[in-house]
Amino acid sequence: VVEQWSSLPREVVDGVRLDDQKDEIPVESYVAQRYIENPYLIGGRKFDLRVYVLVMSYLPLKAWLYRDGFARFSNTRFTLNTIDDQYVHLTNVAVQKTAPDYDPEKGCKWMIQQFRLYLTAKHGAEAVEGLFAEMDNIFIKSLQSVQKVIISDKHCFELYGYDILIDQDLKPWLLEVNASPSLTASSPEDYELKTHLLEDTLNIVDLEGSQLGYNNDRKKQLKRLFKSIQTQQKV
Ligand SMILES: Nc1ncnc2c1ncn2[C@@H]1O[C@H](COP(=O)(O)OP(=O)(O)OP(=O)(O)O)[C@@H](O)[C@H]1O
Ligand SMILES: [Mg+2]
């Protein structure tokens, strides 16, 4: 974390190297992101949204948005007075649950439906629909931006976990896209969300290539997938 642009090394800012550095080890690539200082707060706490997108193919682009998702809250009330307190500025569950006053009964998640209802009660349906439409736009644009460069095989699919932050003007910001999102459950509700996510994914992937009237037996599919992965690992 740096507090000012001026403290970033020149090659990071400009992507160029000074003449006397030309022969040194290659420049590393960086992504610098501006810190969003005005996150939307609920109960004084910051949160971000975790949303799942399944990509079946990049060319042509075929993607599915999972209807469920959740908001992940930080443990401690938001303030800009300290910038290095991870319980104030981060929202990752893995980090928040290590807070000394973390309450596992309450957890730190809200299902996205609950979040949507809350926002609708506060700002009205139109504003919330606008926000969710802008989020759809983020999913589409982010996939389109890598559509031509990503290496994808027609036998593969990708399940992505998007991290989205909402600011106080109800504007969504894309923070990052995770290629292997955590499927660990932190509560019974979360367990349900993730098992349904896997089940829906398997339904769409349809490993057996089901036809009308076929029995789509997920357990059998998973066992077969597991066996084929084991054989591949042995080779
Ligand atoms: N630009 C930003 N503005 C405000 N908060 C941010 C910003 N970037 C990240 N955060 C906060 O920090 C948390 C962690 O950041 P991020 O999701 O980018 O990385 P990560 O999940 O820790 O790392 P990894 O790259 O290993 O998945 C986010 O969930 C969010 O709460
Ligand atoms: Mg993250």
PDB file of C-alpha atoms and ligand atoms in Angstrom:
ATOM      1  CA  VAL A   1       0.000   0.000   0.000  1.00  0.00           C
ATOM      2  CA  VAL A   2       1.302   3.439  -0.886  1.00  0.00           C
ATOM      3  CA  GLU A   3      -0.321   6.662   0.215  1.00  0.00           C
ATOM      4  CA  GLN A   4       0.668   8.841  -2.718  1.00  0.00           C
ATOM      5  CA  TRP A   5       1.199   8.293  -6.450  1.00  0.00           C
ATOM      6  CA  SER A   6       4.502  10.117  -6.108  1.00  0.00           C
ATOM      7  CA  SER A   7       5.854   7.340  -3.884  1.00  0.00           C
ATOM      8  CA  LEU A   8       5.464   4.740  -6.662  1.00  0.00           C
ATOM      9  CA  PRO A   9       8.696   3.953  -8.584  1.00  0.00           C
ATOM     10  CA  ARG A  10       8.762   5.628 -12.016  1.00  0.00           C
ATOM     11  CA  GLU A  11       8.786   2.395 -14.002  1.00  0.00           C
ATOM     12  CA  VAL A  12       5.596   1.321 -12.221  1.00  0.00           C
ATOM     13  CA  VAL A  13       3.809   4.562 -13.099  1.00  0.00           C
ATOM     14  CA  ASP A  14       5.084   4.991 -16.677  1.00  0.00           C
ATOM     15  CA  GLY A  15       5.835   1.382 -17.595  1.00  0.00           C
ATOM     16  CA  VAL A  16       9.234   2.569 -18.880  1.00  0.00           C
ATOM     17  CA  ARG A  17      12.777   1.991 -17.664  1.00  0.00           C
ATOM     18  CA  LEU A  18      15.594   4.386 -17.260  1.00  0.00           C
ATOM     19  CA  ASP A  19      18.454   3.951 -19.752  1.00  0.00           C
ATOM     20  CA  ASP A  20      20.877   2.693 -17.095  1.00  0.00           C
ATOM     21  CA  GLN A  21      18.396  -0.009 -16.029  1.00  0.00           C
ATOM     22  CA  LYS A  22      17.815  -1.410 -19.505  1.00  0.00           C
ATOM     23  CA  ASP A  23      19.941  -4.530 -19.021  1.00  0.00           C
ATOM     24  CA  GLU A  24      18.674  -5.402 -15.581  1.00  0.00           C
ATOM     25  CA  ILE A  25      16.125  -8.111 -14.795  1.00  0.00           C
ATOM     26  CA  PRO A  26      12.866  -7.684 -16.755  1.00  0.00           C
ATOM     27  CA  VAL A  27      10.244  -5.273 -15.431  1.00  0.00           C
ATOM     28  CA  GLU A  28       7.531  -6.915 -13.401  1.00  0.00           C
ATOM     29  CA  SER A  29       3.910  -6.162 -14.222  1.00  0.00           C
ATOM     30  CA  TYR A  30       1.861  -4.347 -11.612  1.00  0.00           C
ATOM     31  CA  VAL A  31      -1.782  -3.521 -11.254  1.00  0.00           C
ATOM     32  CA  ALA A  32      -2.250  -0.372  -9.192  1.00  0.00           C
ATOM     33  CA  GLN A  33      -5.740   0.254  -7.930  1.00  0.00           C
ATOM     34  CA  ARG A  34      -6.972   3.421  -6.303  1.00  0.00           C
ATOM     35  CA  TYR A  35      -8.400   2.822  -2.849  1.00  0.00           C
ATOM     36  CA  ILE A  36     -12.140   3.507  -2.756  1.00  0.00           C
ATOM     37  CA  GLU A  37     -12.509   5.856   0.186  1.00  0.00           C
ATOM     38  CA  ASN A  38     -16.288   6.157   0.245  1.00  0.00           C
ATOM     39  CA  PRO A  39     -17.606   2.586   0.457  1.00  0.00           C
ATOM     40  CA  TYR A  40     -21.309   2.148   1.077  1.00  0.00           C
ATOM     41  CA  LEU A  41     -21.654   1.342   4.783  1.00  0.00           C
ATOM     42  CA  ILE A  42     -24.263  -0.776   6.523  1.00  0.00           C
ATOM     43  CA  GLY A  43     -24.281  -0.519  10.312  1.00  0.00           C
ATOM     44  CA  GLY A  44     -21.139   1.586   9.913  1.00  0.00           C
ATOM     45  CA  ARG A  45     -19.248  -1.326   8.356  1.00  0.00           C
ATOM     46  CA  LYS A  46     -17.718  -1.828   4.951  1.00  0.00           C
ATOM     47  CA  PHE A  47     -18.602  -4.823   2.786  1.00  0.00           C
ATOM     48  CA  ASP A  48     -18.090  -6.138  -0.706  1.00  0.00           C
ATOM     49  CA  LEU A  49     -20.162  -8.512  -2.814  1.00  0.00           C
ATOM     50  CA  ARG A  50     -19.107 -11.968  -3.965  1.00  0.00           C
ATOM     51  CA  VAL A  51     -20.894 -12.963  -7.160  1.00  0.00           C
ATOM     52  CA  TYR A  52     -20.377 -16.113  -9.254  1.00  0.00           C
ATOM     53  CA  VAL A  53     -20.155 -16.273 -13.023  1.00  0.00           C
ATOM     54  CA  LEU A  54     -19.811 -19.511 -14.967  1.00  0.00           C
ATOM     55  CA  VAL A  55     -18.123 -19.216 -18.362  1.00  0.00           C
ATOM     56  CA  MET A  56     -18.823 -22.137 -20.666  1.00  0.00           C
ATOM     57  CA  SER A  57     -17.098 -20.639 -23.675  1.00  0.00           C
ATOM     58  CA  TYR A  58     -15.160 -17.475 -24.568  1.00  0.00           C
ATOM     59  CA  LEU A  59     -15.587 -17.566 -28.334  1.00  0.00           C
ATOM     60  CA  PRO A  60     -18.526 -17.150 -28.678  1.00  0.00           C
ATOM     61  CA  LEU A  61     -18.968 -15.796 -25.163  1.00  0.00           C
ATOM     62  CA  LYS A  62     -21.387 -17.956 -23.184  1.00  0.00           C
ATOM     63  CA  ALA A  63     -21.692 -17.094 -19.518  1.00  0.00           C
ATOM     64  CA  TRP A  64     -24.150 -17.684 -16.685  1.00  0.00           C
ATOM     65  CA  LEU A  65     -24.711 -15.474 -13.665  1.00  0.00           C
ATOM     66  CA  TYR A  66     -25.594 -17.253 -10.412  1.00  0.00           C
ATOM     67  CA  ARG A  67     -28.601 -15.605  -8.753  1.00  0.00           C
ATOM     68  CA  ASP A  68     -27.323 -16.059  -5.228  1.00  0.00           C
ATOM     69  CA  GLY A  69     -24.283 -14.388  -3.808  1.00  0.00           C
ATOM     70  CA  PHE A  70     -23.420 -12.595  -0.617  1.00  0.00           C
ATOM     71  CA  ALA A  71     -22.113  -9.452   0.995  1.00  0.00           C
ATOM     72  CA  ARG A  72     -19.029  -9.911   3.192  1.00  0.00           C
ATOM     73  CA  PHE A  73     -18.654  -7.431   6.018  1.00  0.00           C
ATOM     74  CA  SER A  74     -15.584  -6.196   7.788  1.00  0.00           C
ATOM     75  CA  ASN A  75     -15.543  -6.804  11.519  1.00  0.00           C
ATOM     76  CA  THR A  76     -14.919  -3.256  12.735  1.00  0.00           C
ATOM     77  CA  ARG A  77     -16.637   0.057  11.932  1.00  0.00           C
ATOM     78  CA  PHE A  78     -15.205   1.921   8.939  1.00  0.00           C
ATOM     79  CA  THR A  79     -12.863   4.852   9.425  1.00  0.00           C
ATOM     80  CA  LEU A  80     -10.145   6.494   7.353  1.00  0.00           C
ATOM     81  CA  ASN A  81      -8.200   7.397  10.493  1.00  0.00           C
ATOM     82  CA  THR A  82      -6.261   4.155  10.291  1.00  0.00           C
ATOM     83  CA  ILE A  83      -5.442   2.669   6.915  1.00  0.00           C
ATOM     84  CA  ASP A  84      -3.607  -0.434   8.012  1.00  0.00           C
ATOM     85  CA  ASP A  85      -6.281  -2.122  10.119  1.00  0.00           C
ATOM     86  CA  GLN A  86      -7.356  -5.229   8.209  1.00  0.00           C
ATOM     87  CA  TYR A  87     -10.534  -5.587  10.295  1.00  0.00           C
ATOM     88  CA  VAL A  88     -11.656  -2.157   9.037  1.00  0.00           C
ATOM     89  CA  HIS A  89     -10.488  -2.106   5.407  1.00  0.00           C
ATOM     90  CA  LEU A  90     -10.609  -5.698   4.197  1.00  0.00           C
ATOM     91  CA  THR A  91     -13.738  -7.822   3.913  1.00  0.00           C
ATOM     92  CA  ASN A  92     -12.290 -11.298   3.246  1.00  0.00           C
ATOM     93  CA  VAL A  93     -13.979 -13.839   5.523  1.00  0.00           C
ATOM     94  CA  ALA A  94     -10.679 -15.653   6.106  1.00  0.00           C
ATOM     95  CA  VAL A  95      -9.283 -12.422   7.586  1.00  0.00           C
ATOM     96  CA  GLN A  96     -12.356 -11.218   9.492  1.00  0.00           C
ATOM     97  CA  LYS A  97     -12.827 -14.466  11.354  1.00  0.00           C
ATOM     98  CA  THR A  98      -9.443 -14.014  12.997  1.00  0.00           C
ATOM     99  CA  ALA A  99     -10.596 -10.746  14.681  1.00  0.00           C
ATOM    100  CA  PRO A 100     -10.454 -11.088  18.484  1.00  0.00           C
ATOM    101  CA  ASP A 101     -14.094  -9.961  18.851  1.00  0.00           C
ATOM    102  CA  TYR A 102     -15.431 -11.942  15.832  1.00  0.00           C
ATOM    103  CA  ASP A 103     -18.767 -13.573  16.640  1.00  0.00           C
ATOM    104  CA  PRO A 104     -19.087 -16.908  14.767  1.00  0.00           C
ATOM    105  CA  GLU A 105     -22.820 -17.020  15.609  1.00  0.00           C
ATOM    106  CA  LYS A 106     -23.416 -13.760  13.725  1.00  0.00           C
ATOM    107  CA  GLY A 107     -20.771 -14.404  11.060  1.00  0.00           C
ATOM    108  CA  CYS A 108     -19.952 -11.626   8.609  1.00  0.00           C
ATOM    109  CA  LYS A 109     -22.172 -12.423   5.616  1.00  0.00           C
ATOM    110  CA  TRP A 110     -25.505 -11.329   4.233  1.00  0.00           C
ATOM    111  CA  MET A 111     -27.170 -13.191   1.403  1.00  0.00           C
ATOM    112  CA  ILE A 112     -27.485 -10.994  -1.677  1.00  0.00           C
ATOM    113  CA  GLN A 113     -31.319 -11.113  -1.570  1.00  0.00           C
ATOM    114  CA  GLN A 114     -31.244  -9.665   1.943  1.00  0.00           C
ATOM    115  CA  PHE A 115     -28.870  -6.972   0.718  1.00  0.00           C
ATOM    116  CA  ARG A 116     -31.108  -6.162  -2.249  1.00  0.00           C
ATOM    117  CA  LEU A 117     -34.180  -5.869  -0.007  1.00  0.00           C
ATOM    118  CA  TYR A 118     -32.301  -3.594   2.381  1.00  0.00           C
ATOM    119  CA  LEU A 119     -31.155  -1.293  -0.431  1.00  0.00           C
ATOM    120  CA  THR A 120     -34.612  -1.242  -2.020  1.00  0.00           C
ATOM    121  CA  ALA A 121     -36.187  -0.188   1.272  1.00  0.00           C
ATOM    122  CA  LYS A 122     -33.618   2.608   1.586  1.00  0.00           C
ATOM    123  CA  HIS A 123     -33.289   3.871  -1.988  1.00  0.00           C
ATOM    124  CA  GLY A 124     -36.268   2.533  -3.952  1.00  0.00           C
ATOM    125  CA  ALA A 125     -36.500  -0.155  -6.628  1.00  0.00           C
ATOM    126  CA  GLU A 126     -35.345   2.032  -9.511  1.00  0.00           C
ATOM    127  CA  ALA A 127     -32.015   2.984  -7.964  1.00  0.00           C
ATOM    128  CA  VAL A 128     -31.340  -0.636  -7.029  1.00  0.00           C
ATOM    129  CA  GLU A 129     -32.236  -1.938 -10.479  1.00  0.00           C
ATOM    130  CA  GLY A 130     -29.810   0.636 -11.906  1.00  0.00           C
ATOM    131  CA  LEU A 131     -27.065  -0.631  -9.596  1.00  0.00           C
ATOM    132  CA  PHE A 132     -27.637  -4.280 -10.512  1.00  0.00           C
ATOM    133  CA  ALA A 133     -27.766  -3.411 -14.229  1.00  0.00           C
ATOM    134  CA  GLU A 134     -24.379  -1.699 -13.852  1.00  0.00           C
ATOM    135  CA  MET A 135     -23.064  -4.834 -12.194  1.00  0.00           C
ATOM    136  CA  ASP A 136     -24.270  -6.952 -15.142  1.00  0.00           C
ATOM    137  CA  ASN A 137     -22.332  -4.563 -17.313  1.00  0.00           C
ATOM    138  CA  ILE A 138     -19.185  -5.232 -15.266  1.00  0.00           C
ATOM    139  CA  PHE A 139     -19.538  -8.992 -15.798  1.00  0.00           C
ATOM    140  CA  ILE A 140     -20.023  -8.644 -19.541  1.00  0.00           C
ATOM    141  CA  LYS A 141     -17.313  -6.023 -20.124  1.00  0.00           C
ATOM    142  CA  SER A 142     -14.720  -7.824 -17.992  1.00  0.00           C
ATOM    143  CA  LEU A 143     -15.236 -11.069 -19.941  1.00  0.00           C
ATOM    144  CA  GLN A 144     -15.255  -9.278 -23.289  1.00  0.00           C
ATOM    145  CA  SER A 145     -11.998  -7.548 -22.403  1.00  0.00           C
ATOM    146  CA  VAL A 146     -10.151 -10.906 -22.172  1.00  0.00           C
ATOM    147  CA  GLN A 147     -12.236 -12.846 -24.674  1.00  0.00           C
ATOM    148  CA  LYS A 148      -9.577 -12.871 -27.375  1.00  0.00           C
ATOM    149  CA  VAL A 149      -6.520 -13.444 -25.226  1.00  0.00           C
ATOM    150  CA  ILE A 150      -7.631 -16.029 -22.696  1.00  0.00           C
ATOM    151  CA  ILE A 151      -6.525 -19.584 -23.382  1.00  0.00           C
ATOM    152  CA  SER A 152      -9.656 -21.685 -23.185  1.00  0.00           C
ATOM    153  CA  ASP A 153     -10.397 -25.171 -24.309  1.00  0.00           C
ATOM    154  CA  LYS A 154     -13.806 -26.261 -25.488  1.00  0.00           C
ATOM    155  CA  HIS A 155     -13.716 -29.134 -22.984  1.00  0.00           C
ATOM    156  CA  CYS A 156     -13.237 -26.751 -20.062  1.00  0.00           C
ATOM    157  CA  PHE A 157     -15.347 -24.313 -18.126  1.00  0.00           C
ATOM    158  CA  GLU A 158     -14.477 -21.602 -15.621  1.00  0.00           C
ATOM    159  CA  LEU A 159     -16.317 -20.655 -12.472  1.00  0.00           C
ATOM    160  CA  TYR A 160     -15.292 -17.148 -11.396  1.00  0.00           C
ATOM    161  CA  GLY A 161     -15.842 -15.339  -8.112  1.00  0.00           C
ATOM    162  CA  TYR A 162     -16.222 -11.589  -8.655  1.00  0.00           C
ATOM    163  CA  ASP A 163     -15.445  -9.145  -5.831  1.00  0.00           C
ATOM    164  CA  ILE A 164     -17.505  -5.970  -6.226  1.00  0.00           C
ATOM    165  CA  LEU A 165     -17.469  -2.927  -3.978  1.00  0.00           C
ATOM    166  CA  ILE A 166     -20.379  -0.456  -3.904  1.00  0.00           C
ATOM    167  CA  ASP A 167     -19.660   3.176  -3.077  1.00  0.00           C
ATOM    168  CA  GLN A 168     -21.883   5.744  -1.387  1.00  0.00           C
ATOM    169  CA  ASP A 169     -23.254   6.922  -4.755  1.00  0.00           C
ATOM    170  CA  LEU A 170     -24.435   3.326  -5.376  1.00  0.00           C
ATOM    171  CA  LYS A 171     -21.782   2.855  -8.016  1.00  0.00           C
ATOM    172  CA  PRO A 172     -20.301  -0.646  -8.271  1.00  0.00           C
ATOM    173  CA  TRP A 173     -16.518  -1.120  -8.671  1.00  0.00           C
ATOM    174  CA  LEU A 174     -14.830  -4.306  -9.787  1.00  0.00           C
ATOM    175  CA  LEU A 175     -12.048  -5.178  -7.324  1.00  0.00           C
ATOM    176  CA  GLU A 176     -10.920  -8.548  -8.633  1.00  0.00           C
ATOM    177  CA  VAL A 177     -12.001 -11.732 -10.385  1.00  0.00           C
ATOM    178  CA  ASN A 178     -10.947 -14.993  -8.715  1.00  0.00           C
ATOM    179  CA  ALA A 179     -10.347 -17.986 -10.919  1.00  0.00           C
ATOM    180  CA  SER A 180     -10.759 -20.556  -8.150  1.00  0.00           C
ATOM    181  CA  PRO A 181     -13.219 -19.035  -5.700  1.00  0.00           C
ATOM    182  CA  SER A 182     -13.370 -20.589  -2.251  1.00  0.00           C
ATOM    183  CA  LEU A 183     -16.156 -23.125  -1.891  1.00  0.00           C
ATOM    184  CA  THR A 184     -15.683 -23.500   1.855  1.00  0.00           C
ATOM    185  CA  ALA A 185     -18.883 -22.828   3.790  1.00  0.00           C
ATOM    186  CA  SER A 186     -18.919 -20.559   6.834  1.00  0.00           C
ATOM    187  CA  SER A 187     -22.550 -21.254   7.920  1.00  0.00           C
ATOM    188  CA  PRO A 188     -25.445 -23.600   7.058  1.00  0.00           C
ATOM    189  CA  GLU A 189     -26.861 -20.869   4.763  1.00  0.00           C
ATOM    190  CA  ASP A 190     -23.504 -20.553   3.043  1.00  0.00           C
ATOM    191  CA  TYR A 191     -23.250 -24.328   2.706  1.00  0.00           C
ATOM    192  CA  GLU A 192     -26.603 -24.343   0.916  1.00  0.00           C
ATOM    193  CA  LEU A 193     -25.539 -21.525  -1.394  1.00  0.00           C
ATOM    194  CA  LYS A 194     -22.344 -23.328  -2.371  1.00  0.00           C
ATOM    195  CA  THR A 195     -23.819 -26.775  -2.856  1.00  0.00           C
ATOM    196  CA  HIS A 196     -26.569 -25.235  -5.030  1.00  0.00           C
ATOM    197  CA  LEU A 197     -23.892 -23.354  -6.936  1.00  0.00           C
ATOM    198  CA  LEU A 198     -22.077 -26.637  -7.624  1.00  0.00           C
ATOM    199  CA  GLU A 199     -25.281 -28.398  -8.519  1.00  0.00           C
ATOM    200  CA  ASP A 200     -26.336 -25.664 -10.959  1.00  0.00           C
ATOM    201  CA  THR A 201     -22.826 -25.670 -12.431  1.00  0.00           C
ATOM    202  CA  LEU A 202     -22.968 -29.425 -12.996  1.00  0.00           C
ATOM    203  CA  ASN A 203     -26.424 -29.099 -14.523  1.00  0.00           C
ATOM    204  CA  ILE A 204     -25.180 -26.533 -17.021  1.00  0.00           C
ATOM    205  CA  VAL A 205     -21.920 -28.353 -17.727  1.00  0.00           C
ATOM    206  CA  ASP A 206     -23.972 -31.543 -18.179  1.00  0.00           C
ATOM    207  CA  LEU A 207     -21.037 -33.958 -18.286  1.00  0.00           C
ATOM    208  CA  GLU A 208     -23.216 -36.793 -19.530  1.00  0.00           C
ATOM    209  CA  GLY A 209     -24.638 -34.816 -22.442  1.00  0.00           C
ATOM    210  CA  SER A 210     -28.157 -35.648 -21.285  1.00  0.00           C
ATOM    211  CA  GLN A 211     -31.029 -35.886 -23.663  1.00  0.00           C
ATOM    212  CA  LEU A 212     -34.683 -35.280 -22.915  1.00  0.00           C
ATOM    213  CA  GLY A 213     -35.903 -37.882 -20.438  1.00  0.00           C
ATOM    214  CA  TYR A 214     -32.388 -38.958 -19.398  1.00  0.00           C
ATOM    215  CA  ASN A 215     -31.605 -39.110 -15.732  1.00  0.00           C
ATOM    216  CA  ASN A 216     -29.002 -36.450 -14.924  1.00  0.00           C
ATOM    217  CA  ASP A 217     -27.169 -38.349 -12.181  1.00  0.00           C
ATOM    218  CA  ARG A 218     -24.752 -35.903 -10.589  1.00  0.00           C
ATOM    219  CA  LYS A 219     -23.230 -38.366  -8.118  1.00  0.00           C
ATOM    220  CA  LYS A 220     -22.281 -40.681 -10.957  1.00  0.00           C
ATOM    221  CA  GLN A 221     -20.890 -37.751 -12.949  1.00  0.00           C
ATOM    222  CA  LEU A 222     -18.792 -36.578 -10.020  1.00  0.00           C
ATOM    223  CA  LYS A 223     -17.427 -40.079  -9.387  1.00  0.00           C
ATOM    224  CA  ARG A 224     -16.480 -40.380 -13.048  1.00  0.00           C
ATOM    225  CA  LEU A 225     -14.866 -36.955 -13.057  1.00  0.00           C
ATOM    226  CA  PHE A 226     -12.943 -37.825  -9.880  1.00  0.00           C
ATOM    227  CA  LYS A 227     -11.708 -41.116 -11.372  1.00  0.00           C
ATOM    228  CA  SER A 228     -10.575 -39.469 -14.593  1.00  0.00           C
ATOM    229  CA  ILE A 229      -8.691 -36.788 -12.635  1.00  0.00           C
ATOM    230  CA  GLN A 230      -6.986 -39.527 -10.585  1.00  0.00           C
ATOM    231  CA  THR A 231      -5.925 -41.380 -13.742  1.00  0.00           C
ATOM    232  CA  GLN A 232      -4.635 -38.148 -15.267  1.00  0.00           C
ATOM    233  CA  GLN A 233      -2.585 -37.464 -12.141  1.00  0.00           C
ATOM    234  CA  LYS A 234      -1.022 -40.923 -12.287  1.00  0.00           C
ATOM    235  CA  VAL A 235       0.127 -40.462 -15.901  1.00  0.00           C
TER     236      VAL A 235
HETATM  237  N1  LIG B   1      -9.444  -0.554  -4.455  1.00  0.00           N
HETATM  238  C1  LIG B   1      -9.998  -0.899  -3.310  1.00  0.00           C
HETATM  239  N2  LIG B   1     -10.737  -0.019  -2.597  1.00  0.00           N
HETATM  240  C2  LIG B   1     -11.310  -0.375  -1.423  1.00  0.00           C
HETATM  241  N3  LIG B   1     -11.208  -1.595  -0.870  1.00  0.00           N
HETATM  242  C3  LIG B   1     -10.486  -2.526  -1.521  1.00  0.00           C
HETATM  243  C4  LIG B   1      -9.847  -2.231  -2.777  1.00  0.00           C
HETATM  244  N4  LIG B   1      -9.196  -3.348  -3.190  1.00  0.00           N
HETATM  245  C5  LIG B   1      -9.422  -4.289  -2.264  1.00  0.00           C
HETATM  246  N5  LIG B   1     -10.191  -3.810  -1.243  1.00  0.00           N
HETATM  247  C6  LIG B   1     -10.631  -4.562  -0.048  1.00  0.00           C
HETATM  248  O1  LIG B   1      -9.661  -5.537   0.260  1.00  0.00           O
HETATM  249  C7  LIG B   1     -10.214  -6.853   0.122  1.00  0.00           C
HETATM  250  C8  LIG B   1      -9.178  -7.793  -0.483  1.00  0.00           C
HETATM  251  O2  LIG B   1      -8.773  -7.343  -1.764  1.00  0.00           O
HETATM  252  P1  LIG B   1      -8.775  -8.255  -3.050  1.00  0.00           P
HETATM  253  O3  LIG B   1     -10.098  -8.941  -3.191  1.00  0.00           O
HETATM  254  O4  LIG B   1      -8.309  -7.390  -4.173  1.00  0.00           O
HETATM  255  O5  LIG B   1      -7.608  -9.282  -2.765  1.00  0.00           O
HETATM  256  P2  LIG B   1      -7.575 -10.672  -1.943  1.00  0.00           P
HETATM  257  O6  LIG B   1      -8.883 -11.357  -2.064  1.00  0.00           O
HETATM  258  O7  LIG B   1      -7.057 -10.410  -0.564  1.00  0.00           O
HETATM  259  O8  LIG B   1      -6.392 -11.360  -2.637  1.00  0.00           O
HETATM  260  P3  LIG B   1      -6.182 -12.435  -3.726  1.00  0.00           P
HETATM  261  O9  LIG B   1      -5.648 -11.640  -4.880  1.00  0.00           O
HETATM  262  O10 LIG B   1      -5.194 -13.319  -3.077  1.00  0.00           O
HETATM  263  O11 LIG B   1      -7.508 -13.104  -4.050  1.00  0.00           O
HETATM  264  C9  LIG B   1     -11.465  -6.694  -0.749  1.00  0.00           C
HETATM  265  O12 LIG B   1     -12.384  -7.717  -0.517  1.00  0.00           O
HETATM  266  C10 LIG B   1     -11.942  -5.310  -0.316  1.00  0.00           C
HETATM  267  O13 LIG B   1     -12.684  -5.371   0.880  1.00  0.00           O
HETATM  268 MG    MG B   2     -10.710 -10.952  -3.029  1.00  0.00          MG
END
